[in-house]
Tab-separated table of C-alpha atoms in Angstrom:
chain	number	residue	atom	x	y	z
E	179	UNK	CA	8.003	71.210	158.870
E	180	UNK	CA	7.835	74.886	159.846
E	181	UNK	CA	9.468	75.765	163.152
E	182	UNK	CA	6.883	76.683	165.786
E	183	UNK	CA	7.640	79.617	168.044
E	184	UNK	CA	6.513	79.126	171.625
E	185	UNK	CA	5.166	81.334	174.394
E	186	UNK	CA	4.660	78.950	177.304
E	187	UNK	CA	2.600	81.347	179.370
E	188	UNK	CA	-0.255	81.175	176.890
E	189	UNK	CA	-0.480	77.413	176.405
E	190	UNK	CA	-2.917	76.586	179.159
E	191	UNK	CA	-6.279	77.735	180.369
E	192	UNK	CA	-5.575	81.261	179.169
E	193	UNK	CA	-5.136	80.077	175.604
E	194	UNK	CA	-8.261	77.903	175.827
E	195	UNK	CA	-10.302	80.786	177.265
E	196	UNK	CA	-9.060	83.138	174.560
E	197	UNK	CA	-9.879	80.524	171.917
E	198	UNK	CA	-13.416	80.181	173.268
E	199	UNK	CA	-13.954	83.931	173.581
E	200	UNK	CA	-12.626	84.744	170.113
E	201	UNK	CA	-14.689	82.017	168.452
E	202	UNK	CA	-17.909	82.901	170.292
E	203	UNK	CA	-17.464	86.609	169.544
E	204	UNK	CA	-17.092	85.778	165.852
E	205	UNK	CA	-20.405	83.864	165.959
E	206	UNK	CA	-22.086	86.815	167.697
E	207	UNK	CA	-20.734	89.178	165.030
E	208	UNK	CA	-22.156	86.876	162.358
E	209	UNK	CA	-25.576	86.830	164.032
E	210	UNK	CA	-25.524	90.632	164.171
E	211	UNK	CA	-24.743	90.722	160.446
E	212	UNK	CA	-27.743	88.563	159.473
E	213	UNK	CA	-30.431	91.312	159.756
E	214	UNK	CA	-28.194	93.689	157.811
E	215	UNK	CA	-27.685	91.083	155.104
E	216	UNK	CA	-31.410	90.395	154.700
E	217	UNK	CA	-32.150	94.124	154.676
E	218	UNK	CA	-29.714	94.397	151.784
E	219	UNK	CA	-31.517	91.562	149.969
E	220	UNK	CA	-34.855	93.321	150.538
E	221	UNK	CA	-33.446	96.420	148.874
E	222	UNK	CA	-32.213	94.430	145.867
E	223	UNK	CA	-35.323	92.235	145.540
E	224	UNK	CA	-38.239	93.813	147.443
E	225	UNK	CA	-40.774	91.401	145.918
E	226	UNK	CA	-38.941	88.260	146.999
E	227	UNK	CA	-40.916	86.234	149.567
E	228	UNK	CA	-38.818	83.555	151.248
E	229	UNK	CA	-41.860	81.824	152.747
E	230	UNK	CA	-43.469	81.259	149.337
E	231	UNK	CA	-40.408	80.926	147.137
E	232	UNK	CA	-41.004	78.823	144.024
E	233	UNK	CA	-39.164	75.655	143.091
E	234	UNK	CA	-37.401	77.519	140.287
E	235	UNK	CA	-36.028	80.009	142.804
E	236	UNK	CA	-34.611	77.462	145.243
E	237	UNK	CA	-31.147	78.343	143.989
E	238	UNK	CA	-31.559	81.710	145.702
E	239	UNK	CA	-31.922	80.054	149.103
E	240	UNK	CA	-28.980	77.772	148.338
E	241	UNK	CA	-26.841	80.743	147.351
E	242	UNK	CA	-27.790	82.576	150.548
E	243	UNK	CA	-26.961	79.520	152.666
E	244	UNK	CA	-23.659	79.095	150.830
E	245	UNK	CA	-22.708	82.726	151.353
E	246	UNK	CA	-23.826	82.703	154.978
E	247	UNK	CA	-21.792	79.617	155.885
E	248	UNK	CA	-18.777	80.998	154.028
E	249	UNK	CA	-18.944	84.223	156.029
E	250	UNK	CA	-19.482	82.370	159.312
E	251	UNK	CA	-16.553	80.048	158.644
E	252	UNK	CA	-14.310	82.923	157.607
E	253	UNK	CA	-15.176	84.904	160.749
E	254	UNK	CA	-14.484	81.939	163.039
E	255	UNK	CA	-11.305	81.152	161.133
E	256	UNK	CA	-10.134	84.756	161.376
E	257	UNK	CA	-10.789	84.903	165.113
E	258	UNK	CA	-8.893	81.662	165.719
E	259	UNK	CA	-6.053	82.627	163.395
E	260	UNK	CA	-5.477	85.836	165.363
E	261	UNK	CA	-4.550	83.552	168.280
E	262	UNK	CA	-2.700	80.917	166.277
E	263	UNK	CA	-0.453	83.263	164.311
E	264	UNK	CA	1.814	83.869	167.305
E	265	UNK	CA	2.541	80.126	167.410
E	266	UNK	CA	2.125	79.139	163.766
E	267	UNK	CA	3.708	81.701	161.426
E	268	UNK	CA	2.263	82.168	157.941
E	269	UNK	CA	-0.841	80.168	158.801
E	270	UNK	CA	-3.379	82.481	157.175
E	271	UNK	CA	-4.776	79.566	155.168
E	272	UNK	CA	-6.547	78.616	158.406
E	273	UNK	CA	-9.233	81.188	157.562
E	274	UNK	CA	-9.978	79.661	154.163
E	275	UNK	CA	-9.813	76.120	155.561
E	276	UNK	CA	-12.419	76.965	158.211
E	277	UNK	CA	-14.695	78.565	155.619
E	278	UNK	CA	-14.443	75.482	153.398
E	279	UNK	CA	-15.114	73.241	156.386
E	280	UNK	CA	-18.383	75.085	157.006
E	281	UNK	CA	-19.505	75.248	153.373
E	282	UNK	CA	-19.048	71.620	152.315
E	283	UNK	CA	-21.440	69.982	154.844
E	284	UNK	CA	-24.221	72.448	154.062
E	285	UNK	CA	-23.862	71.904	150.317
E	286	UNK	CA	-23.750	68.143	150.807
E	287	UNK	CA	-26.906	68.329	152.905
E	288	UNK	CA	-28.650	70.334	150.171
E	289	UNK	CA	-27.761	67.718	147.562
E	290	UNK	CA	-28.564	64.656	149.670
E	291	UNK	CA	-31.249	65.490	152.267
E	292	UNK	CA	-32.015	62.805	154.851
E	293	UNK	CA	-35.562	62.892	156.186
E	294	UNK	CA	-36.276	59.405	157.513
E	295	UNK	CA	-35.520	58.715	160.266
E	296	UNK	CA	-35.217	62.388	161.287
E	297	UNK	CA	-32.330	61.838	163.707
E	298	UNK	CA	-30.181	60.328	160.957
E	299	UNK	CA	-29.994	63.575	159.023
E	300	UNK	CA	-28.849	65.432	162.121
E	301	UNK	CA	-26.250	62.801	162.962
E	302	UNK	CA	-24.834	62.848	159.442
E	303	UNK	CA	-24.689	66.647	159.322
E	304	UNK	CA	-22.918	66.926	162.668
E	305	UNK	CA	-20.487	64.204	161.602
E	306	UNK	CA	-19.830	65.935	158.274
E	307	UNK	CA	-19.075	69.219	160.022
E	308	UNK	CA	-16.607	67.467	162.293
E	309	UNK	CA	-14.880	65.619	159.460
E	310	UNK	CA	-14.723	68.414	156.902
E	311	UNK	CA	-13.578	71.053	159.384
E	312	UNK	CA	-11.033	68.677	160.861
E	313	UNK	CA	-9.616	67.598	157.511
E	314	UNK	CA	-9.567	71.098	155.998
E	315	UNK	CA	-7.813	72.583	159.036
E	316	UNK	CA	-5.467	69.600	159.268
E	317	UNK	CA	-4.019	70.562	155.887
E	318	UNK	CA	-2.819	73.761	157.569
E	319	UNK	CA	-1.659	72.207	160.846
E	320	UNK	CA	0.336	69.383	159.254
E	321	UNK	CA	3.071	71.840	158.275
E	322	UNK	CA	3.695	72.646	161.924
E	323	UNK	CA	2.842	69.649	164.099
E	324	UNK	CA	3.989	66.035	163.976
E	325	UNK	CA	0.756	64.836	165.633
E	326	UNK	CA	-1.595	67.045	163.621
E	327	UNK	CA	-3.625	64.043	162.409
E	328	UNK	CA	-5.254	63.976	165.849
E	329	UNK	CA	-6.865	67.332	165.102
E	330	UNK	CA	-9.494	65.652	162.935
E	331	UNK	CA	-10.338	63.309	165.816
E	332	UNK	CA	-10.726	66.201	168.281
E	333	UNK	CA	-12.965	68.064	165.851
E	334	UNK	CA	-15.113	65.038	165.056
E	335	UNK	CA	-15.553	64.151	168.736
E	336	UNK	CA	-16.615	67.714	169.504
E	337	UNK	CA	-19.347	67.717	166.860
E	338	UNK	CA	-20.589	64.243	167.765
E	339	UNK	CA	-20.754	65.294	171.415
E	340	UNK	CA	-22.776	68.345	170.388
E	341	UNK	CA	-25.202	66.076	168.518
E	342	UNK	CA	-25.474	63.756	171.521
E	343	UNK	CA	-26.265	66.623	173.897
E	344	UNK	CA	-28.875	68.034	171.538
E	345	UNK	CA	-30.468	64.598	171.107
E	346	UNK	CA	-30.581	64.003	174.860
E	347	UNK	CA	-32.264	67.377	175.333
E	348	UNK	CA	-34.952	66.452	172.795
E	349	UNK	CA	-35.558	62.990	174.264
E	350	UNK	CA	-35.788	64.250	177.860
E	351	UNK	CA	-37.949	67.276	176.957
E	352	UNK	CA	-35.277	69.582	178.361
E	353	UNK	CA	-34.824	71.273	175.018
E	354	UNK	CA	-35.061	75.066	174.862
E	355	UNK	CA	-34.886	77.077	171.643
E	356	UNK	CA	-31.231	78.226	171.664
E	357	UNK	CA	-29.899	74.906	172.988
E	358	UNK	CA	-29.093	73.440	169.577
E	359	UNK	CA	-27.314	76.640	168.562
E	360	UNK	CA	-25.272	76.670	171.757
E	361	UNK	CA	-24.415	72.989	171.436
E	362	UNK	CA	-23.559	73.283	167.759
E	363	UNK	CA	-20.954	75.958	168.423
E	364	UNK	CA	-19.827	76.051	172.040
E	365	UNK	CA	-19.216	72.306	172.470
E	366	UNK	CA	-17.117	71.868	169.289
E	367	UNK	CA	-15.263	75.112	169.969
E	368	UNK	CA	-14.429	74.012	173.506
E	369	UNK	CA	-13.285	70.585	172.356
E	370	UNK	CA	-11.171	72.032	169.568
E	371	UNK	CA	-9.596	74.460	172.038
E	372	UNK	CA	-8.554	71.551	174.238
E	373	UNK	CA	-7.229	69.755	171.179
E	374	UNK	CA	-5.213	72.762	170.056
E	375	UNK	CA	-3.567	73.152	173.462
E	376	UNK	CA	-2.698	69.451	173.454
E	377	UNK	CA	-1.296	69.556	169.926
E	378	UNK	CA	0.840	72.611	170.604
E	379	UNK	CA	2.268	70.889	173.648
E	380	UNK	CA	2.922	67.685	171.718
E	381	UNK	CA	5.069	69.497	169.186
E	382	UNK	CA	8.754	68.609	169.595
E	383	UNK	CA	9.417	72.344	169.888
E	384	UNK	CA	7.118	72.623	172.925
E	385	UNK	CA	8.831	70.538	175.582
E	386	UNK	CA	8.258	71.052	179.301
E	387	UNK	CA	5.055	73.049	178.850
E	388	UNK	CA	2.700	72.792	181.819
E	389	UNK	CA	-0.999	73.566	182.286
E	390	UNK	CA	-2.270	76.756	183.863
């Protein structure tokens, strides 16, 4: 197991806040890139109409979704790695692991769409995101932390909680347009931030660390 270097002053609310801020900023950067990306596609294929795309051209949409999720995952992974690298040396694989964790659920959903009942598809997708992200990132964390297996649980709980909040909003008619987007990112990011603080503190190299 790789020795973890420790800066106690950052393993509390400051670390969690930085984790949240970095992750959310990466999502904002991704959203700003979307119009640029589609403008580039318009230049390459000006006659392509996404609204009326034929069955034979569905692979184009799948390729765009694949690329988009890969970029989103890589951006989030990069933002989080910039924080983690001071504690977990040589952990750059975190970026690739996060990208893979975002790609796999989307591809699985494309291959096996669930339409009836409608809520089942959402539940499965949220669960897949939690599991695949947790497992992919666990492969990086296991080199550093004795209790790293709990990371998958933290990640899964975060995504299931996001699904629950979104479902409650729909059922109670409190849903507003960006709510699912906020739930799908902010809730899992917040939960994973709590999990990361806990895991860093549970490392045998991190004794006597207290919350801020």
